PDB file of C-alpha atoms in Angstrom:
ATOM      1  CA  UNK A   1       8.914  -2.029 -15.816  1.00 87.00           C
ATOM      2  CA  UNK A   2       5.924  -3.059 -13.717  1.00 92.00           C
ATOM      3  CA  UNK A   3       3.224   0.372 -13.539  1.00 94.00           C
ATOM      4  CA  UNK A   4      -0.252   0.309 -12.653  1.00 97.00           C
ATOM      5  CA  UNK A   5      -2.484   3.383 -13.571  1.00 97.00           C
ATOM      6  CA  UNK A   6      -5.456   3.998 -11.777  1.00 97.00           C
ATOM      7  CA  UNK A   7      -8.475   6.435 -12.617  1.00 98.00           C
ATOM      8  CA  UNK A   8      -9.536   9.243 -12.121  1.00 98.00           C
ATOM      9  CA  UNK A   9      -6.412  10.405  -9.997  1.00 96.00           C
ATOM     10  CA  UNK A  10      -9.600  13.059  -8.328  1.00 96.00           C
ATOM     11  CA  UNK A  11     -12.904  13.141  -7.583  1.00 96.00           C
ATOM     12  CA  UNK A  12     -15.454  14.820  -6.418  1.00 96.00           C
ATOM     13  CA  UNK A  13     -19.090  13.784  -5.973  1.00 94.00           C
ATOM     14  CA  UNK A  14     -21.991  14.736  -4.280  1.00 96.00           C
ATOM     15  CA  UNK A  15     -23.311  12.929  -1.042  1.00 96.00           C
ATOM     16  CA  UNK A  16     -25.842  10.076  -2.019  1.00 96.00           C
ATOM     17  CA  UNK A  17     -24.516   9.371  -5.744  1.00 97.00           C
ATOM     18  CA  UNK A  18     -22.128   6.751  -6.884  1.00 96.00           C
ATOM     19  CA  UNK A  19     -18.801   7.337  -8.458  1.00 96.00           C
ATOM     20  CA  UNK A  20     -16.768   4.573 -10.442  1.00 98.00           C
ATOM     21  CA  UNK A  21     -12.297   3.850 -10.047  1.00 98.00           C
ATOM     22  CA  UNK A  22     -10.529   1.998 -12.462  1.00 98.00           C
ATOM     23  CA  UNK A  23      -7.189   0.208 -12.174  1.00 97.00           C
ATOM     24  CA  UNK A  24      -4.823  -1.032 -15.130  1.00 97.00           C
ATOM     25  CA  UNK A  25      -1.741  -3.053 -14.434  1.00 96.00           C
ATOM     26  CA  UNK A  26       0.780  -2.110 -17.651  1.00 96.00           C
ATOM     27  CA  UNK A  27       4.112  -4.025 -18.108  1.00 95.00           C
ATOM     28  CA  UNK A  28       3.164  -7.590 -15.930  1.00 94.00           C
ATOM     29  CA  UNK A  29      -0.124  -9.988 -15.756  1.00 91.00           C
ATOM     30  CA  UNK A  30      -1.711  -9.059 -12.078  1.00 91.00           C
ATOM     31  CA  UNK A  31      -2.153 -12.661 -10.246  1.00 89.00           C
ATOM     32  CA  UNK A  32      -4.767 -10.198  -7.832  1.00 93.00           C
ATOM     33  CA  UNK A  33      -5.389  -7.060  -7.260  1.00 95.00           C
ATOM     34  CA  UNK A  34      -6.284  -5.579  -3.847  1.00 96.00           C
ATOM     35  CA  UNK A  35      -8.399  -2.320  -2.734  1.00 97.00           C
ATOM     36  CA  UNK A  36      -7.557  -0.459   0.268  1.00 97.00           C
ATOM     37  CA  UNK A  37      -8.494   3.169   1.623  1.00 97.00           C
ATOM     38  CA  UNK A  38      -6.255   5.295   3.170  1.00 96.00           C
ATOM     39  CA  UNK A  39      -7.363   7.706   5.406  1.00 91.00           C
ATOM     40  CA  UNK A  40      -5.877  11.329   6.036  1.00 86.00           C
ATOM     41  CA  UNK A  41      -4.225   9.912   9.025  1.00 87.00           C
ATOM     42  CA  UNK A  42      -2.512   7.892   6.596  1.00 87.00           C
ATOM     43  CA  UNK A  43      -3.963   4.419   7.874  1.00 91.00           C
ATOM     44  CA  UNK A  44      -4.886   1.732   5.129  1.00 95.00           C
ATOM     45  CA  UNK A  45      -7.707  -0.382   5.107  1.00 95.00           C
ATOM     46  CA  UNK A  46      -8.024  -3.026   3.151  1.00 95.00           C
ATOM     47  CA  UNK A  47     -11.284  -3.114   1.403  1.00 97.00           C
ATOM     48  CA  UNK A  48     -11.118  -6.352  -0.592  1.00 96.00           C
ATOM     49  CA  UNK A  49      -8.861  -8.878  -2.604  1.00 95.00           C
ATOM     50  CA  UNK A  50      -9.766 -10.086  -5.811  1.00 93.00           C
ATOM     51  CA  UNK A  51      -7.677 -13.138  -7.568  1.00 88.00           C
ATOM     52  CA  UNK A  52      -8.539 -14.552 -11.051  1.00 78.00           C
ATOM     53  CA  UNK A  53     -10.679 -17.368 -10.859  1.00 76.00           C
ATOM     54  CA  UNK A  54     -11.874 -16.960  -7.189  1.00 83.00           C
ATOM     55  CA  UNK A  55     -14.548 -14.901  -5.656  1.00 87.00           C
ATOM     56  CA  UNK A  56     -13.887 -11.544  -4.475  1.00 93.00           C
ATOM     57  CA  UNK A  57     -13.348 -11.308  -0.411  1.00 94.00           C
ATOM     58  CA  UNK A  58     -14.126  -8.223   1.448  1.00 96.00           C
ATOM     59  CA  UNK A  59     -12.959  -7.594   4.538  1.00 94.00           C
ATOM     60  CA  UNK A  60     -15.038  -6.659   7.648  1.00 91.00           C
ATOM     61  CA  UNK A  61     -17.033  -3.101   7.199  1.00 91.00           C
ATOM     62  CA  UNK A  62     -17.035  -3.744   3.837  1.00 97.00           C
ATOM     63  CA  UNK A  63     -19.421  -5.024   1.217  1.00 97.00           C
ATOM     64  CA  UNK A  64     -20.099  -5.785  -2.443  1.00 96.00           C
ATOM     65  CA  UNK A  65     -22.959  -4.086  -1.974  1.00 97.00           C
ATOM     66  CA  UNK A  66     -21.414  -0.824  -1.038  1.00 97.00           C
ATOM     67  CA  UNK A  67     -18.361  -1.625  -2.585  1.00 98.00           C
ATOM     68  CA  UNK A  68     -19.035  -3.789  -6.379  1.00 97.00           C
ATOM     69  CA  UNK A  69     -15.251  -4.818  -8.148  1.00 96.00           C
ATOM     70  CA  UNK A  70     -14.994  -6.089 -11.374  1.00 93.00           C
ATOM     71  CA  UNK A  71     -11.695  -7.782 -12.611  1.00 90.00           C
ATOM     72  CA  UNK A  72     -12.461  -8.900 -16.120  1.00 88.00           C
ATOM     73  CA  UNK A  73      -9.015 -10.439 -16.656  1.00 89.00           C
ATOM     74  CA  UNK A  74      -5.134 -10.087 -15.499  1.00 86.00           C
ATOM     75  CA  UNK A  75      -4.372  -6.213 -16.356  1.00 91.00           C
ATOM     76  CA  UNK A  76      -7.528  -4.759 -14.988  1.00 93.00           C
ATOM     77  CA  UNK A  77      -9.532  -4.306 -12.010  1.00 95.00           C
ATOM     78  CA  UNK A  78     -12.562  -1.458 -11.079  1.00 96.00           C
ATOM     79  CA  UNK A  79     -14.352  -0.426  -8.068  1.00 98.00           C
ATOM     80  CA  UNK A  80     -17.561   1.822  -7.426  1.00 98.00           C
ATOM     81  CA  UNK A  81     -18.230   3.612  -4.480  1.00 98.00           C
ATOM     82  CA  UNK A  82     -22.142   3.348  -4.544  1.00 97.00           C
ATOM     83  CA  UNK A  83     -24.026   6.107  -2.586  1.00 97.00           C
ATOM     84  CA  UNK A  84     -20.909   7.913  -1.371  1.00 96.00           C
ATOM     85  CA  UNK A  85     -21.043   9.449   2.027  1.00 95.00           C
ATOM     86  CA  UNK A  86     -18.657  11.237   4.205  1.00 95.00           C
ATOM     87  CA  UNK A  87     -17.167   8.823   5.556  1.00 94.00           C
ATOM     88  CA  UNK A  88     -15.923   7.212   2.104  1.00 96.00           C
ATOM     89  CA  UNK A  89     -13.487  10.281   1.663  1.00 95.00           C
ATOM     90  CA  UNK A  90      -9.809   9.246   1.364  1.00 96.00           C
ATOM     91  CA  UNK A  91      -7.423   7.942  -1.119  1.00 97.00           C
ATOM     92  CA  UNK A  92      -8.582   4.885  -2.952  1.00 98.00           C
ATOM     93  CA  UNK A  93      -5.154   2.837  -3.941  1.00 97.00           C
ATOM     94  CA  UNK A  94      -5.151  -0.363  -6.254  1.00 97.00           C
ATOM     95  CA  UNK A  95      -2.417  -3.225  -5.591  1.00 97.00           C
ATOM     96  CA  UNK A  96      -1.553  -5.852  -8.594  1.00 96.00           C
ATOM     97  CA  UNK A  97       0.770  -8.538  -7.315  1.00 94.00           C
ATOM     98  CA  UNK A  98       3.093  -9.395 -10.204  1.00 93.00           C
ATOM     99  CA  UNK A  99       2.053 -13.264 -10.860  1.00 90.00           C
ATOM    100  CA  UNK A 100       6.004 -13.626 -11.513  1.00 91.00           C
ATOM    101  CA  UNK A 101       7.729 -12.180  -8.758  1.00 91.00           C
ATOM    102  CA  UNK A 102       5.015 -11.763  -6.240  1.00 91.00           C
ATOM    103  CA  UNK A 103       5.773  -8.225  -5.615  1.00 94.00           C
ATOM    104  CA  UNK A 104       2.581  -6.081  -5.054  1.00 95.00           C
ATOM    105  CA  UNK A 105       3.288  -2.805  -7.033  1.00 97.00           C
ATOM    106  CA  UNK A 106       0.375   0.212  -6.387  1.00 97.00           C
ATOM    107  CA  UNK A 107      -1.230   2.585  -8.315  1.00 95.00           C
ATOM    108  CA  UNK A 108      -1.336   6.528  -7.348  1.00 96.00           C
ATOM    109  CA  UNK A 109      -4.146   6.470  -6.087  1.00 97.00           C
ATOM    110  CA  UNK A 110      -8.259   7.866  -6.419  1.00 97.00           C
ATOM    111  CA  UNK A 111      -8.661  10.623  -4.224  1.00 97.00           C
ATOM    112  CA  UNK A 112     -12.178  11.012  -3.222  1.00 97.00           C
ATOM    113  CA  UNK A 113     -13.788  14.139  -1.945  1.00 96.00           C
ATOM    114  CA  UNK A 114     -17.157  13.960  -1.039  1.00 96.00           C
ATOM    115  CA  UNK A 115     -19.662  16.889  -0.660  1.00 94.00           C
TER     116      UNK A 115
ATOM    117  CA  UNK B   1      -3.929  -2.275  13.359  1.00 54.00           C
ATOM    118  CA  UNK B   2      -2.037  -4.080  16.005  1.00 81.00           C
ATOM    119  CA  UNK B   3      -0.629  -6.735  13.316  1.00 92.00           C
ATOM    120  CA  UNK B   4       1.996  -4.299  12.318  1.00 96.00           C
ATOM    121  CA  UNK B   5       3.802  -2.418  14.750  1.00 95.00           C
ATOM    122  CA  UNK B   6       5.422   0.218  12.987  1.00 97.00           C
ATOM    123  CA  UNK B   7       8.157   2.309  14.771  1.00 97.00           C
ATOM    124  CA  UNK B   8       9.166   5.432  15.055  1.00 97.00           C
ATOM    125  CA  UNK B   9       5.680   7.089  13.788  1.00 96.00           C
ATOM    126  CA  UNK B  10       7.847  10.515  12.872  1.00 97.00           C
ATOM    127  CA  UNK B  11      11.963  10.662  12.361  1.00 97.00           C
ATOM    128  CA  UNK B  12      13.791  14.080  12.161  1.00 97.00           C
ATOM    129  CA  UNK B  13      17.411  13.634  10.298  1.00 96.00           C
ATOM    130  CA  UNK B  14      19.859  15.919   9.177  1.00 97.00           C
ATOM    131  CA  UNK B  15      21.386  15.412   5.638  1.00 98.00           C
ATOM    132  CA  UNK B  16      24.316  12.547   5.994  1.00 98.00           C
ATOM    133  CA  UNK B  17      23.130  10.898   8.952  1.00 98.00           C
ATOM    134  CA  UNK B  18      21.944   6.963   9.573  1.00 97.00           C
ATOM    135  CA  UNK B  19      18.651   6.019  10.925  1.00 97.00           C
ATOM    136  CA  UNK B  20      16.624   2.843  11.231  1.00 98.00           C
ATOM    137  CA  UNK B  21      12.841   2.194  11.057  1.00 98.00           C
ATOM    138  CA  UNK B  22      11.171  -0.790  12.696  1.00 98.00           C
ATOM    139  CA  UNK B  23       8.116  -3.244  11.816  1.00 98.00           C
ATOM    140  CA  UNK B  24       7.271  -5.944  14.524  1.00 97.00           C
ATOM    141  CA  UNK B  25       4.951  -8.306  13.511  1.00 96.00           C
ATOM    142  CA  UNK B  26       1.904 -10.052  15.478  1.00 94.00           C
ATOM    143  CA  UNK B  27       1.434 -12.649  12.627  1.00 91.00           C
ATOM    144  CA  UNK B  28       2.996 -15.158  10.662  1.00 92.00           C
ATOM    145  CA  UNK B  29       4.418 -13.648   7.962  1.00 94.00           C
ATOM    146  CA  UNK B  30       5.861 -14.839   4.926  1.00 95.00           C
ATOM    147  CA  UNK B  31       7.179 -11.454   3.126  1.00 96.00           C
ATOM    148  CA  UNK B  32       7.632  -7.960   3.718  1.00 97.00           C
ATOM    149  CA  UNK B  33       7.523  -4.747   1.672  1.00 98.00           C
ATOM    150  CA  UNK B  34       8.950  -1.672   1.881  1.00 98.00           C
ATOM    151  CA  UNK B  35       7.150   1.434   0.553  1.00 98.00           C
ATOM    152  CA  UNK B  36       7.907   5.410   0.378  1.00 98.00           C
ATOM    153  CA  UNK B  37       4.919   7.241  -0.054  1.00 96.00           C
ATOM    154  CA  UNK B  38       5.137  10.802  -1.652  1.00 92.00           C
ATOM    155  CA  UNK B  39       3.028  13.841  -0.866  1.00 88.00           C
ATOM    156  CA  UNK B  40       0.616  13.049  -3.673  1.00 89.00           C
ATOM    157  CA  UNK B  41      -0.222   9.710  -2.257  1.00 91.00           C
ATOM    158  CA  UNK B  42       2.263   7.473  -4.945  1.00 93.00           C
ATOM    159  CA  UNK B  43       4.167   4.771  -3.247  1.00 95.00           C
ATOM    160  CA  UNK B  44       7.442   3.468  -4.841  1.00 96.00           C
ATOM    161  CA  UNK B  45       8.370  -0.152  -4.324  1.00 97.00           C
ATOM    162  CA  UNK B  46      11.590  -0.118  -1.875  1.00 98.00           C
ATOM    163  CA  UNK B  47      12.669  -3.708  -1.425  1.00 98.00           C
ATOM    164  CA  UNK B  48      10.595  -6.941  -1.748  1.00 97.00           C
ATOM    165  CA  UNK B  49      11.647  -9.530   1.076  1.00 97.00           C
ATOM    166  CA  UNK B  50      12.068 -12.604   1.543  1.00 95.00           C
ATOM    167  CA  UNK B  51      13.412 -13.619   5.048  1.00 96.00           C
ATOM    168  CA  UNK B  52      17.260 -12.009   4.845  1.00 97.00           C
ATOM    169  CA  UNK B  53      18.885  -8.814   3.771  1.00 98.00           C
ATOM    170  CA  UNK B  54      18.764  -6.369   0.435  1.00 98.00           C
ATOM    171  CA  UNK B  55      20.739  -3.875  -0.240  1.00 98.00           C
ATOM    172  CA  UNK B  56      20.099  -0.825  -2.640  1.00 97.00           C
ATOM    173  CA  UNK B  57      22.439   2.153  -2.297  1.00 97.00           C
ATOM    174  CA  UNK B  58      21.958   3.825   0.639  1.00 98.00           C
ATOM    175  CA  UNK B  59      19.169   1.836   2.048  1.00 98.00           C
ATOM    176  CA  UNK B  60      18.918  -1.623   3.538  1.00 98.00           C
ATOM    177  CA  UNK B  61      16.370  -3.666   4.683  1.00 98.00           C
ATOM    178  CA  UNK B  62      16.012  -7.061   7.065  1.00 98.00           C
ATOM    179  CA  UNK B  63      13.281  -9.378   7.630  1.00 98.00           C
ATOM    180  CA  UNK B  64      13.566 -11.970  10.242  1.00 98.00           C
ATOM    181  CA  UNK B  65      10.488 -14.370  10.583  1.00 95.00           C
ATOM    182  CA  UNK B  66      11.639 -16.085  13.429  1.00 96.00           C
ATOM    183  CA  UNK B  67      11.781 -12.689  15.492  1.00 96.00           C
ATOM    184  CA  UNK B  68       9.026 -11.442  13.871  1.00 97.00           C
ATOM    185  CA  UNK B  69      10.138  -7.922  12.497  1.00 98.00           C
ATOM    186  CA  UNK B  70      11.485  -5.997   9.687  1.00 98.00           C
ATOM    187  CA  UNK B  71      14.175  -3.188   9.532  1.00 98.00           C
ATOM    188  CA  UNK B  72      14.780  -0.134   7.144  1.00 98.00           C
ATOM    189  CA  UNK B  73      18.589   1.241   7.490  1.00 98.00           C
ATOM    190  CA  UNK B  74      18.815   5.166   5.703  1.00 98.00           C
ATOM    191  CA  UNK B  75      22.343   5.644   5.445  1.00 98.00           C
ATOM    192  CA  UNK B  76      23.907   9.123   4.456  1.00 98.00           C
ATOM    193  CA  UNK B  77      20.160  10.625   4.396  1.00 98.00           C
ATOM    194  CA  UNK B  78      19.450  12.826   1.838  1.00 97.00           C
ATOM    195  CA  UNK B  79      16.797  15.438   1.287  1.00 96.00           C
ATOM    196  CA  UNK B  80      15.201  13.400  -1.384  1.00 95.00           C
ATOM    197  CA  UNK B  81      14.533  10.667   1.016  1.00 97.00           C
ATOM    198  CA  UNK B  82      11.920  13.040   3.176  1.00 96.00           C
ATOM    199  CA  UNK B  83       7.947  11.245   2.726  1.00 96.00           C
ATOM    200  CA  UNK B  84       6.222   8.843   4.780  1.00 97.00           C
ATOM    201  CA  UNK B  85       7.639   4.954   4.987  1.00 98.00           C
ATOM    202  CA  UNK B  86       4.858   1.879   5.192  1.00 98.00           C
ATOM    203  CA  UNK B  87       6.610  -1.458   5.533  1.00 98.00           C
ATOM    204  CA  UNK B  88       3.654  -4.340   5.165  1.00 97.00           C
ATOM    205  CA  UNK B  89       3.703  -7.797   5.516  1.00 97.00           C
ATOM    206  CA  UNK B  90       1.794 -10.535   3.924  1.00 94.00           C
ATOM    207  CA  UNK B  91       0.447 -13.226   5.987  1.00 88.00           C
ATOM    208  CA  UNK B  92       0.447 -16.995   5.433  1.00 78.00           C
ATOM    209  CA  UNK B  93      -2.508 -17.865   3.129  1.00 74.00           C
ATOM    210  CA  UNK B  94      -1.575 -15.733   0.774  1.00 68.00           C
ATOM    211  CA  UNK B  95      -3.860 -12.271   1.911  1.00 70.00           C
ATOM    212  CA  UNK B  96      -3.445  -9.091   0.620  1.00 89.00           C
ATOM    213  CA  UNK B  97      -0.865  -6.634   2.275  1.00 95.00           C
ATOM    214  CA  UNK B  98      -1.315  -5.508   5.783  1.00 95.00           C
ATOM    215  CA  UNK B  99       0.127  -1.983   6.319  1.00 96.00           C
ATOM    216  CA  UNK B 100       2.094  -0.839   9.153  1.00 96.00           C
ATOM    217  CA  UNK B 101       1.558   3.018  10.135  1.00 94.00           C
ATOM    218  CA  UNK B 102       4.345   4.717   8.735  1.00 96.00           C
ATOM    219  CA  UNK B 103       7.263   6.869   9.682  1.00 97.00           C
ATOM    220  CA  UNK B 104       7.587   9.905   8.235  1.00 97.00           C
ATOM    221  CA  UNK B 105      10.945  11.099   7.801  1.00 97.00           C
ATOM    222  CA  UNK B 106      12.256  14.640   7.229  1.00 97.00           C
ATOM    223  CA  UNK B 107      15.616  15.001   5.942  1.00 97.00           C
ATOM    224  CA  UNK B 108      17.483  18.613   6.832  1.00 97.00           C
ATOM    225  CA  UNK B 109      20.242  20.342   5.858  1.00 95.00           C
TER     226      UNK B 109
END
């Protein structure tokens, strides 16, 4: 079956450093993978969408600079959080659309506390 | 935000009852998901849509494009199907997911 794993499941960092997410799409070859926060009023936002061969878009409020993703091939995608602040807290989930079926499967989810 | 209007934002069932959640849709959208999120923050796949109807056990889901909405039918509710429900639609152009806000559903006995 389609999984994707993401990395650390918890975190905690100190306001002002950087911390680092990873994503890994197991059982299906990812077509794209997309970021989003969700906030503890359960909103998402959408942070950016990255598809092989194509640049990286980020939505509005965010930015490669605050936000760098890497997504070396089809399985695997990470994300830093440079210079974390309070308002970066919230679950960071991952999204791999299945290049077959086009369903978008999700990973558990980073939770990020910052302090 | 206002793309996906999900409805109701909080559903109170008791066990073997039938309820229905609601997406309307502000944009053209080519397919919907279904999600149920669990208190830890995982969210299982529900149904995958194309305009039209699954079925899976006790729940069924509808997307019509030309109306613009999506529907989640919980039939015979069980306790195991408490936790928060996110349909989210993907637009033309082939974007990334946009959410709805959820319902989140308690199931009683």
């Amino acid at each position: 079956g389609a999984l994707v794993y993401q990395y650390p499941r918890r975190t905690i960092c100190k306001s002002g450093t950087s911390m680092r997410m990873e994503c890994q799409a197991v059982g299906f070859q990812a077509t794209s993978v997309a970021w989003y926060r969700q906030s503890p009023q359960k909103t998402f936002e959408l942070i950016a969408l990255s598809t092989v061969n194509s640049a990286i878009k980020y939505e509005q409020n965010f930015t490669q600079e605050k936000f760098p993703i890497s997504h070396p091939n089809l399985s695997f995608s990470s994300m830093t959080v440079l210079n974390a602040y309070l308002e970066d807290r919230g679950l960071y989930l991952c999204g791999a659309r299945d290049l077959d079926s086009y369903e978008q499967y999700f990973g558990p989810g980073t939770r990020l506390t910052v302090l | 935000g206002d793309q996906v209007k999900q409805s109701p934002s909080a559903l109170s069932l008791q066990e073997g009852t039938n309820s229905a959640l609601r997406c309307n849709f502000s944009i053209a959208t080519t397919t919907v998901q279904w999600f149920l999120q669990n208190p830890r923050g995982s969210l299982m796949n529900l149904f995958y849509l194309v305009p039209g109807t699954k079925e899976n056990g006790r729940l069924k889901s509808t997307f019509n494009s030309k109306e613009s909405y999506s529907t989640l039918h919980i039939r015979d509710a069980q306790l195991e199907d408490s936790g928060t429900y996110f349909c989210a639609a993907e637009a033309q152009g082939g974007r990334a997911l946009i959410f709805g806000t959820g319902t989140t559903v308690s199931v009683s006995p």
